[in-house]
Amino acid sequence: MSAPSPVRPPTVARAHSGVSSSLRDRACIIGIGETAYSRGGTPELSQLGLQLQASARAIEDAGLKHTDIDGILPFPALATAEELAANLGVEDLRFAATLHMGGAAPVAALQAAAMAVATGVARHVLIPAGWNGYSGRRTREIVASDEGAIPGGAVARDYYMPFGLTAPLQWYSLMARRHMHEYGTTPEQLGAIAMTMRQHAQLNPNAVMRGKPMSMDEYLASPLIADPYRLFDCCLETDGAAAVVVTTAERARDLRRRAVYIMAVAEGHPYPADDLLNRPDPFSVGLTYAAPKAFGDAGVRPEDADFAQIYDCFTFEVLQQIEEAGFCARGEGGAFVEGGRIALGGALPVNTHGRLLSEAHVLGLGHIVEAVRQLRGDARERQVAGAEIGVVTGWGDFGDGSIAILRN
Amino acid sequence: MNARPLPRLQGLTREFYAWCARGQLRFQRCAACDAWRHVPREMCARCGSLEWRWEKSAGTGQVYTWTTVERPMHPAFAGDAPYAVVVVEMAEGVRFASTVTNCPPERLRIGMPVRVVFERRTREIALPRFVRADGAQQRGPWGRTRP
């Protein structure tokens, strides 16, 4: 329609401003930890218990003691920093903050952690996430709840939900269809993403979908949930947790693990962030703002990445982030994901663990863990040969975004 | 037990739905720079003015995008599936999520012209719905585009 946009957005800094972040290479990820991932069966651990198990493993992996942790950046609406610290025996907690960015929170927390350790506010910052996403409260229960936890907040409650638009997959399916309309993106291209994640999961012993390969016919035969999204366009609901520990580059040299450097990290928020529908540019999301800054700060280009772990709540969000991160131009994401380009052995392997679509949903933290594993050379069967630079993204709420560029 | 969710009537949202209850679709318009806006906000994001008025919409627009919900996530809508939620781009430029009450999901098209009608829900709340405005023959099953 030709009507003018009602609101003019701030100019998007598509090109890097030239102001370099002082954080480059100053912080490292020095420890990673995960629980087993599962769906079904009786859970042995609570949400907090899962997060504590993953945290303890990450702290041990770093060669640290629980009492070395002095910063905790927990995921929104789950265990608090106070609960985590009390259980871990962290007596001197100097920095605790929660970033309210949904699935974009863990990668955005890398930025907050890097700032904290680079400035000396804290020395060893723990970033955990995890939940009983299968055996606990399920998404369909959360969306039907009355208060507080309604995804999308007041705008969703007052302007979306009364009309039957009640859950993230429905919100995003609106964007997927508009992209199909404008750029000719096809269901088979979304299917290529789902199939690739499933293929990668076959190489991951901890993946829930290991042993369950999927063909394009099976993908296309899966039932529609919110058209154009089918069942296999959607992430898993699982139990599990993951955690990482961040410290300074100097401190990392004293620790036993091979440090993975945070070359650059950025968060971004779409405009407006609280309303998915009234964006002058409907495809502009947080990553649209954050990615040029991160690549500029890191001094590398998207094509320099050896792999990308991209937050995959639903298939189209992978395609959209590939475009908005700059791996290809907007509208070219459909062609980009075809022909094995995003599979192991392709030009840009994406989600080498199978992630939310086929490994497990631990709220974006698992993408960081897998990136670290790849850059340590510890990814075994699914190792990207010679990986030196990796990209990790997060996506949450109405398109909040975060991106980290990591190196070994 | 699972009532259809309704907007919470507070602040500017109360005013928006109060106009709907009177059979009028109104959006905010900046008193300083004339920019239309939705969802309701205190300040004009274009010029910074805090002055604005509720101005009557032409009530017409086009389907911008839609999704057909085959498996509702919210139990209140379980009996409605499949139903389509549309995003309408109004003539004023703002976009609004709703439904098209007289068009089955498989007939929806991006760009389809629509106009607003109102569904009374409570004494204080009417929800803006839309009907096709392209003169197409409207044959059933109408009920499939509920809610």
XYZ file of C-alpha atoms in Angstrom:
555
model
C 0.000 0.000 0.000
C 1.267 3.478 -0.810
C 0.330 5.199 2.452
C 3.353 6.729 4.131
C 4.852 5.036 7.147
C 3.342 6.551 10.243
C 6.640 6.818 12.026
C 10.081 7.450 10.706
C 12.679 5.150 12.244
C 16.084 6.279 13.363
C 18.661 5.778 10.653
C 19.925 2.234 10.787
C 23.681 2.108 10.899
C 24.067 -0.421 8.116
C 27.684 0.570 7.747
C 29.876 0.546 10.809
C 30.184 3.952 12.394
C 33.957 3.785 12.678
C 33.848 3.917 16.465
C 35.481 0.745 17.628
C 34.405 -1.032 20.764
C 37.064 -1.164 23.438
C 35.984 -4.708 24.282
C 37.693 -6.417 21.375
C 39.460 -9.574 22.522
C 39.412 -8.451 26.144
C 37.146 -11.219 27.405
C 37.154 -14.987 26.907
C 34.809 -17.872 27.379
C 36.779 -20.220 29.566
C 34.257 -22.822 30.691
C 31.249 -24.600 29.220
C 28.791 -27.033 30.762
C 25.646 -28.859 29.751
C 23.226 -31.335 31.265
C 21.795 -34.270 29.394
C 18.900 -33.201 27.181
C 15.629 -35.057 27.332
C 11.935 -35.071 26.701
C 9.720 -37.608 28.312
C 10.439 -39.678 31.372
C 10.468 -38.379 34.901
C 12.710 -35.383 35.420
C 15.332 -35.911 38.087
C 16.147 -32.260 38.493
C 14.145 -29.092 38.827
C 14.740 -26.109 36.595
C 17.099 -24.713 39.217
C 18.741 -28.097 39.656
C 19.413 -28.398 35.943
C 20.934 -24.929 35.852
C 23.106 -25.721 38.859
C 24.364 -28.948 37.279
C 25.276 -27.164 34.053
C 26.845 -24.290 36.003
C 28.946 -26.608 38.145
C 30.186 -28.362 35.010
C 31.076 -25.040 33.355
C 32.933 -23.856 36.455
C 34.821 -27.108 36.683
C 35.591 -27.051 32.970
C 37.166 -23.627 33.509
C 39.315 -25.009 36.336
C 37.659 -22.711 38.847
C 35.928 -23.159 42.216
C 32.336 -22.115 42.832
C 33.582 -19.355 45.102
C 35.586 -17.858 42.236
C 32.330 -16.829 40.559
C 31.525 -13.193 41.343
C 29.107 -12.348 38.566
C 25.895 -14.138 37.504
C 23.683 -13.178 34.559
C 20.630 -15.425 34.743
C 17.961 -15.908 32.076
C 14.742 -13.910 32.546
C 11.873 -15.416 34.574
C 13.795 -18.497 35.730
C 16.124 -18.999 38.701
C 17.358 -15.689 40.062
C 20.974 -14.714 40.623
C 20.256 -14.839 44.344
C 19.017 -18.434 44.174
C 21.902 -19.520 41.980
C 24.477 -17.818 44.197
C 22.975 -19.260 47.378
C 23.112 -22.800 45.995
C 26.562 -22.485 44.471
C 28.036 -20.971 47.628
C 28.970 -17.709 45.962
C 29.540 -15.446 48.959
C 30.730 -12.312 47.224
C 28.448 -11.660 44.266
C 29.566 -8.360 42.762
C 27.529 -8.244 39.587
C 24.081 -9.650 38.882
C 21.830 -8.574 36.027
C 19.153 -10.065 33.820
C 18.701 -8.964 30.231
C 15.051 -9.071 29.295
C 15.530 -10.185 25.716
C 14.069 -13.692 25.660
C 16.222 -16.038 23.601
C 18.553 -13.161 22.767
C 19.500 -12.856 26.440
C 22.407 -15.350 26.672
C 24.429 -13.856 23.802
C 23.578 -10.343 25.006
C 24.796 -11.497 28.438
C 28.187 -12.176 26.844
C 28.351 -8.430 26.177
C 27.424 -7.552 29.757
C 29.916 -10.146 31.050
C 32.681 -8.830 28.793
C 32.037 -5.286 30.029
C 32.094 -6.482 33.627
C 35.372 -8.382 33.424
C 37.090 -5.797 31.194
C 36.341 -3.055 33.727
C 37.184 -5.135 36.786
C 33.626 -5.078 38.120
C 33.780 -8.859 38.270
C 36.401 -11.493 37.462
C 34.498 -14.666 36.617
C 30.976 -14.273 35.297
C 28.579 -17.210 35.046
C 25.852 -17.222 32.380
C 23.400 -20.095 32.855
C 20.073 -21.002 31.250
C 17.831 -24.022 31.379
C 14.379 -25.274 32.197
C 12.002 -28.187 32.337
C 10.697 -27.116 28.967
C 9.042 -30.502 28.447
C 8.139 -31.893 31.860
C 7.415 -28.507 33.428
C 5.176 -25.720 32.311
C 4.726 -25.922 28.551
C 4.471 -23.013 26.191
C 0.779 -23.559 25.638
C 0.212 -23.242 29.386
C 2.298 -20.104 29.600
C 0.355 -18.370 26.831
C -2.921 -19.214 28.559
C -1.729 -17.848 31.877
C -3.264 -14.672 33.066
C -0.416 -12.570 34.267
C 3.183 -11.653 34.034
C 4.608 -14.281 31.775
C 2.510 -13.457 28.708
C 4.949 -13.347 25.817
C 4.964 -9.940 24.217
C 3.716 -8.051 27.263
C 0.985 -5.430 27.243
C 0.875 -4.864 23.480
C 0.320 -8.566 22.858
C -2.254 -8.760 25.650
C -4.259 -5.740 24.508
C -3.896 -5.817 20.714
C -2.932 -9.340 19.603
C -4.430 -11.887 21.985
C -8.066 -10.757 21.730
C -7.879 -11.625 18.024
C -6.428 -15.098 18.476
C -2.794 -14.122 17.954
C -1.441 -15.648 21.124
C 1.999 -17.230 20.705
C 5.432 -16.538 19.221
C 5.114 -19.064 16.398
C 1.933 -17.289 15.271
C 3.587 -13.857 15.428
C 6.548 -14.998 13.396
C 4.480 -16.922 10.872
C 3.060 -13.533 9.850
C 6.578 -12.392 9.009
C 7.385 -15.624 7.202
C 4.366 -15.238 4.930
C 5.178 -11.612 4.158
C 8.734 -12.666 3.248
C 7.345 -15.363 0.967
C 5.154 -12.716 -0.669
C 7.927 -10.195 -1.184
C 10.808 -12.494 -2.067
C 9.325 -15.770 -3.217
C 10.698 -17.774 -0.294
C 9.330 -21.335 -0.463
C 8.269 -24.015 2.032
C 11.037 -26.222 0.621
C 13.605 -23.588 1.593
C 12.293 -23.569 5.158
C 12.396 -27.356 4.940
C 16.059 -27.246 3.940
C 16.796 -25.514 7.245
C 14.833 -28.058 9.284
C 16.467 -30.959 7.443
C 19.967 -29.567 7.934
C 19.466 -29.172 11.684
C 18.139 -32.730 11.815
C 21.083 -34.013 9.803
C 23.523 -32.338 12.210
C 21.696 -33.812 15.194
C 22.543 -37.287 13.879
C 26.189 -36.508 14.764
C 25.408 -35.300 18.274
C 25.069 -37.921 21.040
C 23.158 -35.459 23.254
C 20.618 -34.505 20.573
C 17.026 -35.492 21.281
C 16.474 -36.123 17.561
C 19.516 -38.347 17.103
C 18.465 -41.528 15.382
C 15.484 -39.802 13.757
C 16.579 -38.509 10.364
C 14.041 -36.618 8.294
C 13.396 -36.370 4.562
C 11.898 -33.417 2.690
C 8.756 -35.482 2.119
C 8.446 -36.062 5.849
C 8.978 -32.364 6.485
C 6.310 -31.365 3.965
C 3.915 -33.987 5.348
C 4.165 -32.668 8.896
C 0.964 -30.924 9.997
C 0.494 -27.191 9.727
C 0.546 -25.430 13.094
C 0.259 -21.801 12.030
C 0.534 -21.640 8.270
C 3.145 -21.379 6.779
C 4.755 -23.058 9.815
C 4.533 -26.809 10.035
C 5.336 -28.965 13.032
C 8.931 -29.475 11.873
C 9.492 -25.742 11.489
C 9.163 -25.493 15.269
C 11.733 -25.871 18.017
C 11.633 -28.718 20.495
C 10.342 -28.563 24.038
C 12.937 -30.277 26.216
C 14.435 -30.475 29.693
C 18.013 -29.353 30.078
C 20.426 -26.566 30.906
C 23.727 -25.123 29.762
C 26.167 -22.567 31.144
C 29.331 -20.694 30.259
C 31.943 -18.796 32.278
C 33.512 -15.550 31.048
C 36.749 -14.014 32.297
C 39.454 -11.638 31.074
C 42.005 -12.582 28.447
C 44.782 -12.181 31.044
C 43.098 -14.423 33.577
C 42.293 -16.999 30.884
C 45.998 -17.526 30.260
C 46.368 -18.898 33.801
C 43.522 -21.348 33.407
C 43.759 -24.800 31.951
C 41.324 -24.501 29.092
C 42.031 -23.124 25.656
C 40.468 -19.686 25.727
C 37.868 -18.704 23.181
C 38.051 -14.953 22.632
C 35.064 -12.672 22.314
C 36.247 -10.620 19.341
C 33.080 -8.558 19.380
C 29.586 -8.768 20.794
C 26.514 -6.590 20.382
C 22.836 -6.521 21.201
C 20.120 -4.861 19.152
C 16.464 -4.050 19.513
C 13.984 -3.701 16.687
C 12.097 -0.453 16.218
C 9.668 -0.331 17.808
C 10.650 -3.284 20.002
C 7.298 -3.709 21.742
C 5.128 -4.012 18.619
C 5.875 -6.528 15.910
C 3.385 -5.138 13.418
C 4.026 -1.409 13.135
C 7.599 -1.411 11.939
C 8.344 0.892 9.026
C 10.631 -1.866 7.785
C 8.909 -5.154 8.669
C 12.049 -7.283 8.397
C 14.332 -5.029 10.396
C 15.065 -6.739 13.721
C 17.567 -6.344 16.519
C 20.231 -8.173 14.577
C 19.861 -5.659 11.723
C 21.312 -3.072 14.081
C 23.704 -5.294 16.035
C 25.430 -7.256 13.255
C 27.140 -4.362 11.402
C 28.431 -3.091 14.735
C 29.768 -6.493 15.779
C 31.476 -7.227 12.468
C 32.907 -3.711 12.446
C 34.236 -4.048 15.981
C 35.735 -7.452 15.214
C 37.296 -6.235 11.988
C 36.013 -9.233 10.050
C 33.316 -9.804 7.462
C 30.462 -12.306 7.568
C 32.213 -14.420 4.918
C 35.177 -14.817 7.271
C 33.076 -16.953 9.618
C 33.842 -20.679 9.576
C 30.425 -21.493 11.044
C 27.377 -19.811 12.537
C 25.207 -20.958 15.433
C 21.942 -19.155 14.735
C 19.042 -19.037 17.173
C 16.477 -21.315 15.580
C 13.170 -20.987 17.389
C 11.531 -21.550 13.993
C 12.987 -22.121 10.549
C 12.173 -18.748 9.041
C 13.980 -16.956 11.874
C 17.171 -18.727 10.790
C 16.677 -17.522 7.227
C 15.881 -13.995 8.376
C 18.932 -13.821 10.651
C 21.183 -15.114 7.868
C 19.991 -12.128 5.838
C 20.070 -9.541 8.609
C 23.508 -10.645 9.851
C 24.796 -9.956 6.354
C 25.641 -13.488 5.213
C 23.558 -12.651 2.147
C 21.363 -9.795 0.976
C 17.772 -9.475 2.160
C 15.545 -11.644 0.033
C 18.359 -14.041 -0.857
C 18.130 -16.171 2.274
C 15.949 -18.769 0.593
C 18.512 -19.486 -2.094
C 21.325 -19.263 0.460
C 20.070 -22.149 2.586
C 19.664 -24.498 -0.383
C 22.176 -26.891 -1.852
C 23.972 -27.806 1.361
C 25.540 -24.398 1.932
C 24.502 -24.382 5.615
C 25.347 -28.054 6.224
C 28.620 -29.389 7.604
C 31.012 -29.327 4.663
C 29.191 -26.343 3.151
C 30.386 -22.748 2.946
C 28.671 -21.769 6.215
C 27.730 -24.685 8.470
C 24.822 -23.541 10.648
C 23.886 -25.064 14.000
C 26.370 -27.898 13.877
C 24.746 -29.451 16.963
C 21.206 -29.483 15.565
C 20.055 -27.023 18.142
C 16.566 -25.898 19.069
C 15.018 -27.640 16.101
C 16.728 -30.998 16.634
C 19.067 -31.072 19.658
C 17.278 -29.378 22.560
C 15.890 -25.996 23.569
C 18.014 -24.427 26.254
C 17.118 -20.861 25.481
C 20.062 -19.905 23.299
C 22.836 -20.892 25.664
C 23.557 -24.102 23.771
C 24.500 -22.122 20.681
C 27.340 -20.519 22.639
C 28.451 -23.873 24.060
C 28.631 -25.426 20.596
C 30.548 -22.452 19.197
C 33.130 -22.823 21.961
C 33.356 -26.551 21.363
C 33.985 -25.970 17.655
C 36.654 -23.354 18.352
C 38.374 -25.676 20.837
C 38.396 -28.373 18.182
C 36.342 -30.621 20.467
C 33.278 -31.202 18.262
C 34.318 -34.698 17.191
C 32.286 -36.069 14.297
C 30.757 -32.699 13.611
C 33.960 -30.661 13.871
C 34.322 -27.904 11.271
C 37.867 -28.510 10.067
C 40.227 -25.675 10.929
C 37.518 -23.504 12.512
C 38.996 -20.205 13.690
C 36.145 -17.709 13.673
C 32.541 -18.439 14.614
C 29.366 -16.403 14.857
C 26.621 -16.937 17.455
C 23.269 -15.169 17.447
C 20.333 -14.867 19.809
C 16.703 -13.982 19.034
C 13.910 -13.231 21.446
C 10.553 -11.603 22.037
C 9.511 -9.510 19.008
C 12.914 -9.845 17.334
C 15.375 -8.676 19.966
C 18.775 -9.717 18.708
C 22.307 -10.367 19.841
C 25.472 -11.518 18.110
C 28.924 -12.565 19.228
C 31.923 -13.103 16.998
C 34.283 -15.575 18.622
C 37.775 -16.802 17.748
C 40.277 -19.256 19.100
C -12.905 -21.810 32.197
C -10.904 -20.339 29.402
C -12.626 -17.125 28.463
C -11.542 -15.329 25.326
C -8.814 -12.911 26.301
C -9.859 -9.278 26.292
C -7.742 -6.145 26.421
C -7.041 -4.696 29.833
C -8.837 -1.394 30.010
C -6.309 1.027 31.365
C -4.719 4.209 30.115
C -4.710 4.791 26.383
C -5.953 1.268 25.694
C -9.153 2.084 27.572
C -9.621 5.108 25.327
C -8.927 3.157 22.122
C -11.510 0.498 22.908
C -13.999 3.077 24.237
C -14.077 4.588 20.740
C -14.566 1.129 19.284
C -17.465 0.552 21.675
C -19.024 3.660 20.116
C -18.568 2.162 16.677
C -15.587 4.258 15.695
C -12.088 3.166 14.813
C -9.778 5.975 15.847
C -5.997 6.086 15.948
C -3.793 8.653 17.574
C -2.591 11.495 15.408
C 0.135 13.907 16.452
C -1.157 17.435 16.968
C 2.185 18.896 15.946
C 3.283 16.913 12.896
C 0.068 15.053 11.959
C 1.722 11.608 12.035
C -0.698 8.735 12.615
C 0.344 6.135 15.129
C -0.641 2.804 16.630
C -0.223 1.118 19.151
C -1.187 4.000 21.466
C 1.772 5.968 22.804
C 2.295 9.049 24.923
C 4.856 10.756 22.701
C 5.200 11.210 18.956
C 8.247 9.194 17.965
C 8.670 11.389 14.894
C 8.667 14.877 16.406
C 8.613 14.384 20.185
C 5.325 16.144 20.778
C 3.185 15.063 23.732
C 0.093 16.587 22.134
C -2.181 14.346 20.123
C -5.801 13.582 19.324
C -7.873 10.499 18.559
C -8.685 10.873 14.887
C -11.201 8.824 12.996
C -9.777 6.268 10.617
C -11.257 5.843 7.153
C -11.818 2.277 8.348
C -10.379 0.801 5.177
C -7.184 -1.001 4.463
C -5.554 -3.990 2.828
C -4.459 -7.379 4.072
C -0.717 -7.016 4.750
C -0.070 -10.582 5.886
C -1.890 -13.372 7.709
C -1.470 -16.739 9.351
C -3.920 -19.614 9.500
C -3.871 -21.084 12.974
C -4.440 -24.807 12.639
C -3.412 -25.723 16.179
C -4.275 -22.966 18.638
C -1.898 -22.443 21.523
C -4.482 -20.721 23.702
C -7.335 -22.979 24.873
C -9.939 -20.255 24.396
C -9.464 -20.552 20.632
C -9.331 -24.349 20.474
C -12.821 -24.640 18.991
C -12.148 -22.090 16.266
C -9.403 -23.839 14.320
C -8.589 -23.373 11.615
C -8.887 -19.612 11.868
C -6.927 -16.854 10.196
C -5.409 -13.850 11.948
C -4.768 -11.044 9.476
C -2.653 -7.931 9.714
C -4.443 -5.035 8.045
C -2.492 -2.049 6.794
C -4.929 0.815 7.200
C -5.245 3.672 4.737
C -3.580 5.846 7.391
C -0.493 3.605 7.307
C -0.823 1.950 10.708
C -1.163 -1.836 10.949
C -3.684 -3.715 13.054
C -4.083 -7.416 13.879
C -7.610 -8.771 13.549
C -9.688 -11.228 11.530
C -11.684 -11.068 8.296
C -15.089 -12.345 9.267
C -16.511 -13.152 5.849
C -13.603 -14.785 4.080
C -12.340 -18.325 4.639
C -8.581 -18.594 5.188
C -7.886 -20.191 1.810
C -9.363 -17.169 0.004
C -7.215 -14.599 1.802
C -4.714 -12.717 -0.328
C -2.134 -10.087 0.492
C -3.492 -6.792 -0.800
C -7.142 -7.784 -0.394
C -9.161 -4.643 0.443
C -11.062 -4.773 3.712
C -13.140 -2.449 5.870
C -13.765 -2.377 9.585
C -16.828 -3.652 11.416
C -17.253 -3.995 15.163
C -17.979 -6.967 17.348
C -19.482 -5.998 20.674
C -17.930 -8.019 23.504
C -18.806 -6.198 26.718
C -20.435 -2.917 27.560
C -17.033 -1.250 27.365
C -15.331 -3.267 24.661
C -15.979 -3.773 20.977
C -13.306 -5.452 18.885
C -12.555 -4.128 15.405
C -13.026 -6.893 12.837
C -12.834 -6.666 9.080
C -14.894 -7.710 6.074
C -13.875 -7.925 2.456
C -14.424 -4.656 0.652
C -13.788 -5.799 -2.895
C -17.397 -6.724 -3.648
C -16.546 -10.412 -3.953
C -19.430 -12.803 -3.461
C -19.332 -13.825 0.150
C -20.303 -17.429 0.397
C -19.864 -19.500 3.520
C -18.511 -21.105 5.513
C -18.269 -17.778 7.274
C -17.869 -19.356 10.652
C -14.421 -20.604 9.821
C -12.845 -17.197 10.196
C -13.906 -16.809 13.760
C -13.003 -15.603 16.359
